[in-house]
mmCIF file with all atom_site columns, C-alpha atoms in Angstrom:
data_model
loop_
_atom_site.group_PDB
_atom_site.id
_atom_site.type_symbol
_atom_site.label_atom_id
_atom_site.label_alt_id
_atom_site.label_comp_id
_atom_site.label_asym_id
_atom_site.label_entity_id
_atom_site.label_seq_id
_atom_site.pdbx_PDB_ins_code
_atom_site.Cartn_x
_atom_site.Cartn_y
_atom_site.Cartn_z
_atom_site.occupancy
_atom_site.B_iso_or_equiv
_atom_site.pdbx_formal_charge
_atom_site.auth_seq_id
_atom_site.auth_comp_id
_atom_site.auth_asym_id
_atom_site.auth_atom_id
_atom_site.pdbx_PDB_model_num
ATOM 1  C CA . UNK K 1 1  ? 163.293 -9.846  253.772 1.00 94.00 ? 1  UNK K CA 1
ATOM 2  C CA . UNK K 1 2  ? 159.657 -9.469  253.683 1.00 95.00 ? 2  UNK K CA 1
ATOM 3  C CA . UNK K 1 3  ? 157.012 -11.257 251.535 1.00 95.00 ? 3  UNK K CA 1
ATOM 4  C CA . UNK K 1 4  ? 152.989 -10.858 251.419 1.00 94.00 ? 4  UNK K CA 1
ATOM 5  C CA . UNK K 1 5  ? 150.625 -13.174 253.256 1.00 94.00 ? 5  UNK K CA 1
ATOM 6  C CA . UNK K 1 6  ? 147.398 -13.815 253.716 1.00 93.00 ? 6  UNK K CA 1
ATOM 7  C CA . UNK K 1 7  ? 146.754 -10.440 256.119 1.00 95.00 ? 7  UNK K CA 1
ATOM 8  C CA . UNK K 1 8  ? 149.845 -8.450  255.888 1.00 96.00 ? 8  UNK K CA 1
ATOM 9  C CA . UNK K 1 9  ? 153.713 -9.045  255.604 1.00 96.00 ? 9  UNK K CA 1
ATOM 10 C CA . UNK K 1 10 ? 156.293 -11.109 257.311 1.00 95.00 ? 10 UNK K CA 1
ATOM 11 C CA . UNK K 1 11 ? 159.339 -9.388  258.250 1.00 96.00 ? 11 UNK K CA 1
ATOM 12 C CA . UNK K 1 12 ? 162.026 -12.332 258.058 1.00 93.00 ? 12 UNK K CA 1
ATOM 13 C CA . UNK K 1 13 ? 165.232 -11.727 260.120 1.00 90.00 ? 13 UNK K CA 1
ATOM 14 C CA . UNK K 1 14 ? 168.800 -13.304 260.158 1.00 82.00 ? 14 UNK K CA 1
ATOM 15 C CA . UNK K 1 15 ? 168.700 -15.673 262.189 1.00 84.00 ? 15 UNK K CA 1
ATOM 16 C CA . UNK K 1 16 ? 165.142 -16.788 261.526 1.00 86.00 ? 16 UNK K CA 1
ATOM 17 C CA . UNK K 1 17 ? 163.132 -14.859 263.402 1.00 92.00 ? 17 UNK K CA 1
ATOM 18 C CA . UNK K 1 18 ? 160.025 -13.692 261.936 1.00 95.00 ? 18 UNK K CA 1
ATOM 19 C CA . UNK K 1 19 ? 156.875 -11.259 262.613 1.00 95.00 ? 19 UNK K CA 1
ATOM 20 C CA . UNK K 1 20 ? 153.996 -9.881  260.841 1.00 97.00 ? 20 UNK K CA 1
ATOM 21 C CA . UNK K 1 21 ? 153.897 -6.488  259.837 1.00 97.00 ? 21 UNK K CA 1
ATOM 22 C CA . UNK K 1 22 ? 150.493 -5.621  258.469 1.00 96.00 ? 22 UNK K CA 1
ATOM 23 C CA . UNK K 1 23 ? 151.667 -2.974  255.755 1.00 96.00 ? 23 UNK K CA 1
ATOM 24 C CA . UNK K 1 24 ? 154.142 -2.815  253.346 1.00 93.00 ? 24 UNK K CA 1
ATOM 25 C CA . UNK K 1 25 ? 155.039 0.697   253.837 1.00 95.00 ? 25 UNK K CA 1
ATOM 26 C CA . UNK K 1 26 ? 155.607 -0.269  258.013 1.00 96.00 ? 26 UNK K CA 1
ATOM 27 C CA . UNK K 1 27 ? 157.313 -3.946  256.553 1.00 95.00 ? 27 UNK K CA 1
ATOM 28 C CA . UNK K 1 28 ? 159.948 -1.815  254.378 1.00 95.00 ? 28 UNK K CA 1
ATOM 29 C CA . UNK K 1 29 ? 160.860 0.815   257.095 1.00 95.00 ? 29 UNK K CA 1
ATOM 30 C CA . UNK K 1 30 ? 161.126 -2.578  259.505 1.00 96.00 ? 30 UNK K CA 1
ATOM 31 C CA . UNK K 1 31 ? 163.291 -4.611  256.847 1.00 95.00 ? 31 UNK K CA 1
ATOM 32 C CA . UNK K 1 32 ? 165.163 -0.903  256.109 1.00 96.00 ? 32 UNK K CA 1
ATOM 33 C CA . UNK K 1 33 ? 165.807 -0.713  260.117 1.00 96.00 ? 33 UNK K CA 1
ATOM 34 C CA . UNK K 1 34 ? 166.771 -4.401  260.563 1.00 94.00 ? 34 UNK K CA 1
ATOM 35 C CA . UNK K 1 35 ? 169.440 -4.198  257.315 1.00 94.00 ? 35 UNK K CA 1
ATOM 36 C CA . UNK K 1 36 ? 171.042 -1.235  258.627 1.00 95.00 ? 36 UNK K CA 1
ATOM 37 C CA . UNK K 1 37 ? 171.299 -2.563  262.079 1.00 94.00 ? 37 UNK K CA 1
ATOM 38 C CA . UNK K 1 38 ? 172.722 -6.054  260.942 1.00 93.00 ? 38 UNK K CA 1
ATOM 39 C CA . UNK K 1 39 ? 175.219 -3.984  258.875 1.00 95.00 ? 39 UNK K CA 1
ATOM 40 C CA . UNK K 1 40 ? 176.614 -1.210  261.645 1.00 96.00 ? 40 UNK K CA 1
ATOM 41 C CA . UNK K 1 41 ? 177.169 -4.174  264.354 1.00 95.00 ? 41 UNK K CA 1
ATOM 42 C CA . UNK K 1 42 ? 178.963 -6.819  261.798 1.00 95.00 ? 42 UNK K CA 1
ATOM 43 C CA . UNK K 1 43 ? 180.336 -4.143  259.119 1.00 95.00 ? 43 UNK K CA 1
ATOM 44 C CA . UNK K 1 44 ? 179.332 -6.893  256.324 1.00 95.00 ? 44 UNK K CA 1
ATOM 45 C CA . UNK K 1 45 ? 177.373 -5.582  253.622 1.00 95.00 ? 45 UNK K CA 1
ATOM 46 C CA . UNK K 1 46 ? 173.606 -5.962  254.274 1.00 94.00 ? 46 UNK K CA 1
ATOM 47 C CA . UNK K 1 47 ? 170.013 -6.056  252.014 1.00 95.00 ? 47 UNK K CA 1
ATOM 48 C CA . UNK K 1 48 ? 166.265 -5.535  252.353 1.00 94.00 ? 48 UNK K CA 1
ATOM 49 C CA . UNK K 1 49 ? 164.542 -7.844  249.873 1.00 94.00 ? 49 UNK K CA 1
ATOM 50 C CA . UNK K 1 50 ? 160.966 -7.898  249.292 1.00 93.00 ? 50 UNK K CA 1
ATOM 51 C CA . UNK K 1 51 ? 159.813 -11.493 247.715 1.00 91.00 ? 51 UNK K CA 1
ATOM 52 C CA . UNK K 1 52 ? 157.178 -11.305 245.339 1.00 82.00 ? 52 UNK K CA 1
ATOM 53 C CA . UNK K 1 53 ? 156.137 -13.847 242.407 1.00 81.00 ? 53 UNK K CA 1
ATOM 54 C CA . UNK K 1 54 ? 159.230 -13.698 240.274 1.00 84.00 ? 54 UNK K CA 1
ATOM 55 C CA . UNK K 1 55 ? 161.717 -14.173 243.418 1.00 89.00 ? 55 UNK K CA 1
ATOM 56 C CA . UNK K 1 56 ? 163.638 -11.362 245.364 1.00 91.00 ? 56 UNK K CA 1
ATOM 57 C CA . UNK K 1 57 ? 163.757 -7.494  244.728 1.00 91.00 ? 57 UNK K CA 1
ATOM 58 C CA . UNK K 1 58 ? 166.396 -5.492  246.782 1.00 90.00 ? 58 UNK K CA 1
ATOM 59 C CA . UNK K 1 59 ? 164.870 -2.396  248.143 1.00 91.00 ? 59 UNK K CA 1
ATOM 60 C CA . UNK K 1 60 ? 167.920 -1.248  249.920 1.00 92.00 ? 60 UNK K CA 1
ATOM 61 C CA . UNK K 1 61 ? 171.159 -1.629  250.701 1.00 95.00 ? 61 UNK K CA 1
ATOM 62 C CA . UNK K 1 62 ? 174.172 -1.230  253.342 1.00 94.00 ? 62 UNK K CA 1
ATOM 63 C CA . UNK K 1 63 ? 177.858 -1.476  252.924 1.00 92.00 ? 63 UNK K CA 1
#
């Protein structure tokens, strides 16, 4: 998932994990990359999910 703040985008992993991305162009390819990982290495279905003001948007999906 990623979400705006302040300066640029957090990238939010499973697990917790977290870093700032500072556009939302590099934040979606990141979010894109991590989904698609997280979905060949468990074979669950996996998301990217931007938040924004009225909740979650799914950008992409795996599986």
């Amino acid at each position: 998932m990623i979400e705006p703040v302040e300066d640029g985008w957090l990238l939010r992993r499973p697990g917790g994990h977290a870093e700032w991305i500072d556009t939302r162009d590099w934040a979606e390819r990141a979010a894109e990359s991590v989904a698609y990982e997280f979905h060949a290495r468990s074979g669950r279905p996996a998301c990217a999910l931007v938040a924004n003001d009225d909740g979650f948007v799914e950008f992409a999906r795996f599986g």
